[in-house]
Amino acid sequence: MKILTAARMERCIGCHSCSFACARLVHKLLSWNTAGIRIASSGGLSTGFEARVCLACDPAPCAAVCPSGAMVARKKGGGVRFKRDLCIRCGKCAEACPVDAIYLDLKSRPYVCIHCGRCVKFCPHECLELRDSEDKNPAGEGKP
Amino acid sequence: MIRDYFKILVVDLETGTGKVENIEGRDIYIGGSGLGAHLFNLYGYPERPWDNPEQPLIFSIGPLTGLFPLMSKTVCSFKSPYHDQFAESHAGGRSALALKFADYDALVITGKARRLSCLSIGMRHLEVRDIQFLAGKDVFTTGKILRKMYPGSGHRSILRIGSAGENLSAMACINADTYRHFGRLGSGSVMGSKNLKAIVIQGDGSFALPENKSYPEVYRKVYEKMTATDMMSKYHNLGTAANLSTLNELKSLPWRNLQATADEKIDNITGEKFADEALLRNGACAGCPVGCIHIGFVREKFMEQNQYLYRQVAYDYEPIFSTGSMLGVTDPFAVLGIMDEIEKVGLDVMSGGVALAWATEAFEKGLISEKETIVPLAFGNSDSYKKAVMYLGEARNEFYKLLGSGSLVAASKYGGEDFACVLGQEMAGYATGETFYVAESLGFRHSHLDSSAYSWDQKHDTKDENEICDVLIAEESARSYVTSMVACLFGRGVYTLEQLTECLESVGYDKIAENMQESGDRIQALRWKTRFDTGYNPDKIKIPKRYLNVTTWKGKTDPVFLDRLKEKYASRIKELVSAESLKNLKIDIKSK
Ligand code: SF4
Ligand code: SF4
Ligand code: SF4
């Protein structure tokens, strides 16, 4: 399985092109919130940026707490699949996520990265990378 | 299409409440510049002074904001404290997208808060909060505290003013998200006059996209042009700072209050030099993959035993011209140090730098002394400038208060009007020739971006005022259209009329795409009409004598041609608002 990593965030310029791509292409929305990846400054623009994105936990705490079977662990490689029809909007998944990767919209619908990698091409600074989940030592990690 | 009318929020600071209004005219006024002028006609009072509490402060965005890359600017429209006329200033940062995702096409602020306040809005909230405790706090501290007071990091915009705005300086800017500004003509003081220290806009909404195949496809094409081709590399690479060496070479870079137009010391403050030595990283406005914001650093030793602190300062061509060559400061870190002080007090960097350049020459000529300036001013002395900037922002004494109202206002008391570098307002950094001097002096924003005058000068040596005016007027119309879409002007190479048409059609704004030429003309005329209604008179604008001494690659300024061109351009601007022209363009707005 593939997973998305925000491997080189030191390079990020805060353009939000990745979030817009995800919202547009995956969720068919115009937004910088309702997306699998969200960019925040780490405390004002002078401190650089961080990506709020699913780390593909294995096992996934968000799936473990989902009471309705909407958030389910992927078969391999960590991370989750989200079945919108089964979601009762209790928000437990977002609460359980240790890195705030799940966004609840104004109607408490969860948005989470599905590791499809469609955002990657839209990052002008190659901050993002889609890689095999088995690859423990990805090329870009740690290298600016 | 999200909607075919304008949805705007009108906030009254007096009561702390607001009202959502739906306004017709999307196809005619489009957004940005056009919408700003339209709203001023609906909510403004041309006869009343700029600081009358009822005057509106308007922020407007465009139909494609957020939908396409580089549609990332906001237009701020207001009555200017500099000349008490209708004015406009543009900025990026996150302001445009935040407004979009808060679900408004424009924000109109009227009234005056009882005490220093912060307005915060979003998709689901509107609040005016007392923040008197931030009175006198600099722009950075204010930002830091507000970030903690309000939620939404990364997806909000924080607009704020410093002491210059609180003190009602005609040169006060509105800082947008630390690294961008509504710079020129004093919008910061309009906020100050309303007791409005800050505005926090939270972009927490989302919108359904058109269900067609063409939108994502057109997006991808535009995005590729913006990133994969070399069309934008100029802005991404050295940024606008690349112009420093170009203009110096053309003998068009103002040095030491425009006593020279070239200097061999240029090598110390070129775009290359800044990139090699002082560039820390790049930044971008939200929605812009080009990333033209160049952030440099200053490092200061504050204690013996190697104790340093550092700060980050965004630089561009204009700030380097106004705090570097114009003040004779030729060390990148000293230049950044002055910019940093200017940022803190919330002054427009061009106006502040150019005003201090005039003060320096006046000091050298003995028209003023330390009695007025408190510190000795001398070209190249960056330590003095850092202090002077603070005094200017704080309006420390009568001299600095007058200087903050404009170099010519100070000169009318102390003398030295001949060498004030004022072209409508403190000049931009292009001593390129007669076309630019006239265009900036009379132009709508007194900005080098009103038309392409500075680039015309760099390429042509003809003296045909009719031909030049044709170019200026046509270019201004085209730019009026683009600034109503509120595309970043750096994207103008990509956003040709064909490209804009394709973008608009892909999201259902077919009508806005029709008759772009006519729309540009109409908005141009509407803006000018609004300007004239508030007292604009091109014949009253003088070009100071200093410009007659300037030498460019074309030689010395030709005074006869300068006058001829000025007269012609003034008459062409007046034609734009003639009864016949307004009738042809179907402009019949009655002002209040
Ligand atoms: S959403 Fe959060 S908890 Fe769930 S797998 Fe991703 S990182 Fe882990
Ligand atoms: S990998 Fe796919 S789902 Fe995840 S953030 Fe990128 S575009 Fe969105
Ligand atoms: S696209 Fe890349 S540079 Fe832009 S915000 Fe996302 S991670 Fe940062």
PDB file of N, CA and C and ligand atoms in Angstrom, chain A residues 3-4 18-19 21-23 25-27 35-38 53 112-120 128 130, ligand 2:
ATOM      1  N   ILE A   3       1.483   5.236   1.089  1.00  0.00           N
ATOM      2  CA  ILE A   3       1.074   6.263   2.046  1.00  0.00           C
ATOM      3  C   ILE A   3       1.667   7.630   1.669  1.00  0.00           C
ATOM      4  N   LEU A   4       0.901   8.651   2.016  1.00  0.00           N
ATOM      5  CA  LEU A   4       1.364  10.015   1.747  1.00  0.00           C
ATOM      6  C   LEU A   4       2.181  10.498   2.944  1.00  0.00           C
ATOM      7  N   CYS A  18      -1.782  22.116  -2.080  1.00  0.00           N
ATOM      8  CA  CYS A  18      -2.055  20.701  -1.776  1.00  0.00           C
ATOM      9  C   CYS A  18      -3.472  20.539  -1.213  1.00  0.00           C
ATOM     10  N   SER A  19      -3.842  21.355  -0.244  1.00  0.00           N
ATOM     11  CA  SER A  19      -5.184  21.260   0.349  1.00  0.00           C
ATOM     12  C   SER A  19      -6.246  21.526  -0.698  1.00  0.00           C
ATOM     13  N   ALA A  21      -6.020  21.087  -3.875  1.00  0.00           N
ATOM     14  CA  ALA A  21      -6.085  19.961  -4.816  1.00  0.00           C
ATOM     15  C   ALA A  21      -6.898  18.826  -4.214  1.00  0.00           C
ATOM     16  N   CYS A  22      -6.662  18.522  -2.963  1.00  0.00           N
ATOM     17  CA  CYS A  22      -7.403  17.443  -2.307  1.00  0.00           C
ATOM     18  C   CYS A  22      -8.890  17.788  -2.214  1.00  0.00           C
ATOM     19  N   ALA A  23      -9.189  18.971  -1.763  1.00  0.00           N
ATOM     20  CA  ALA A  23     -10.598  19.382  -1.655  1.00  0.00           C
ATOM     21  C   ALA A  23     -11.280  19.332  -3.020  1.00  0.00           C
ATOM     22  N   LEU A  25     -10.225  17.724  -5.957  1.00  0.00           N
ATOM     23  CA  LEU A  25     -10.211  16.486  -6.739  1.00  0.00           C
ATOM     24  C   LEU A  25     -10.788  15.300  -5.973  1.00  0.00           C
ATOM     25  N   VAL A  26     -10.563  15.265  -4.675  1.00  0.00           N
ATOM     26  CA  VAL A  26     -11.054  14.110  -3.902  1.00  0.00           C
ATOM     27  C   VAL A  26     -12.462  14.388  -3.375  1.00  0.00           C
ATOM     28  N   HIS A  27     -12.667  15.592  -2.871  1.00  0.00           N
ATOM     29  CA  HIS A  27     -13.952  15.881  -2.217  1.00  0.00           C
ATOM     30  C   HIS A  27     -14.877  16.772  -3.030  1.00  0.00           C
ATOM     31  N   ALA A  35     -10.375  18.888   3.536  1.00  0.00           N
ATOM     32  CA  ALA A  35      -9.359  18.237   2.727  1.00  0.00           C
ATOM     33  C   ALA A  35      -8.576  17.279   3.622  1.00  0.00           C
ATOM     34  N   GLY A  36      -7.930  16.310   3.001  1.00  0.00           N
ATOM     35  CA  GLY A  36      -7.139  15.345   3.771  1.00  0.00           C
ATOM     36  C   GLY A  36      -5.860  15.938   4.311  1.00  0.00           C
ATOM     37  N   ILE A  37      -5.394  16.984   3.659  1.00  0.00           N
ATOM     38  CA  ILE A  37      -4.178  17.643   4.153  1.00  0.00           C
ATOM     39  C   ILE A  37      -4.483  19.111   4.398  1.00  0.00           C
ATOM     40  N   ARG A  38      -4.100  19.607   5.542  1.00  0.00           N
ATOM     41  CA  ARG A  38      -4.320  21.023   5.863  1.00  0.00           C
ATOM     42  C   ARG A  38      -3.003  21.625   6.323  1.00  0.00           C
ATOM     43  N   VAL A  53      -1.855  16.019   8.467  1.00  0.00           N
ATOM     44  CA  VAL A  53      -2.183  14.944   7.531  1.00  0.00           C
ATOM     45  C   VAL A  53      -2.051  13.604   8.243  1.00  0.00           C
ATOM     46  N   VAL A 112     -10.622  13.029   5.951  1.00  0.00           N
ATOM     47  CA  VAL A 112      -9.340  12.430   6.289  1.00  0.00           C
ATOM     48  C   VAL A 112      -8.620  12.013   5.005  1.00  0.00           C
ATOM     49  N   CYS A 113      -7.319  12.003   5.051  1.00  0.00           N
ATOM     50  CA  CYS A 113      -6.513  11.627   3.884  1.00  0.00           C
ATOM     51  C   CYS A 113      -6.716  10.153   3.545  1.00  0.00           C
ATOM     52  N   ILE A 114      -6.891   9.869   2.250  1.00  0.00           N
ATOM     53  CA  ILE A 114      -7.041   8.468   1.830  1.00  0.00           C
ATOM     54  C   ILE A 114      -5.771   7.958   1.148  1.00  0.00           C
ATOM     55  N   HIS A 115      -4.731   8.725   1.240  1.00  0.00           N
ATOM     56  CA  HIS A 115      -3.423   8.329   0.707  1.00  0.00           C
ATOM     57  C   HIS A 115      -3.453   8.015  -0.786  1.00  0.00           C
ATOM     58  N   CYS A 116      -4.164   8.833  -1.518  1.00  0.00           N
ATOM     59  CA  CYS A 116      -4.239   8.638  -2.972  1.00  0.00           C
ATOM     60  C   CYS A 116      -3.112   9.376  -3.694  1.00  0.00           C
ATOM     61  N   GLY A 117      -2.560  10.387  -3.041  1.00  0.00           N
ATOM     62  CA  GLY A 117      -1.425  11.096  -3.620  1.00  0.00           C
ATOM     63  C   GLY A 117      -1.760  12.142  -4.671  1.00  0.00           C
ATOM     64  N   ARG A 118      -3.024  12.503  -4.806  1.00  0.00           N
ATOM     65  CA  ARG A 118      -3.356  13.479  -5.847  1.00  0.00           C
ATOM     66  C   ARG A 118      -2.826  14.873  -5.537  1.00  0.00           C
ATOM     67  N   CYS A 119      -2.571  15.137  -4.276  1.00  0.00           N
ATOM     68  CA  CYS A 119      -2.030  16.438  -3.880  1.00  0.00           C
ATOM     69  C   CYS A 119      -0.573  16.603  -4.303  1.00  0.00           C
ATOM     70  N   VAL A 120       0.144  15.476  -4.407  1.00  0.00           N
ATOM     71  CA  VAL A 120       1.602  15.528  -4.561  1.00  0.00           C
ATOM     72  C   VAL A 120       2.034  16.385  -5.758  1.00  0.00           C
ATOM     73  N   LEU A 128       5.839  16.967  -0.516  1.00  0.00           N
ATOM     74  CA  LEU A 128       5.031  15.783  -0.256  1.00  0.00           C
ATOM     75  C   LEU A 128       5.527  14.605  -1.080  1.00  0.00           C
ATOM     76  N   LEU A 130       4.509  10.313  -2.076  1.00  0.00           N
ATOM     77  CA  LEU A 130       3.709   9.097  -1.915  1.00  0.00           C
ATOM     78  C   LEU A 130       4.691   7.943  -1.990  1.00  0.00           C
TER      79      LEU A 130
HETATM   80  S1  SF4 C   2      -3.094  11.898  -0.622  1.00  0.00           S
HETATM   81 FE1  SF4 C   2      -5.134  12.197  -1.508  1.00  0.00          FE
HETATM   82  S2  SF4 C   2      -6.530  12.222   0.226  1.00  0.00           S
HETATM   83 FE2  SF4 C   2      -4.473  12.516   1.023  1.00  0.00          FE
HETATM   84  S3  SF4 C   2      -4.242  14.704   1.167  1.00  0.00           S
HETATM   85 FE3  SF4 C   2      -3.393  14.098  -0.787  1.00  0.00          FE
HETATM   86  S4  SF4 C   2      -5.071  14.316  -2.198  1.00  0.00           S
HETATM   87 FE4  SF4 C   2      -5.969  14.317  -0.151  1.00  0.00          FE
END
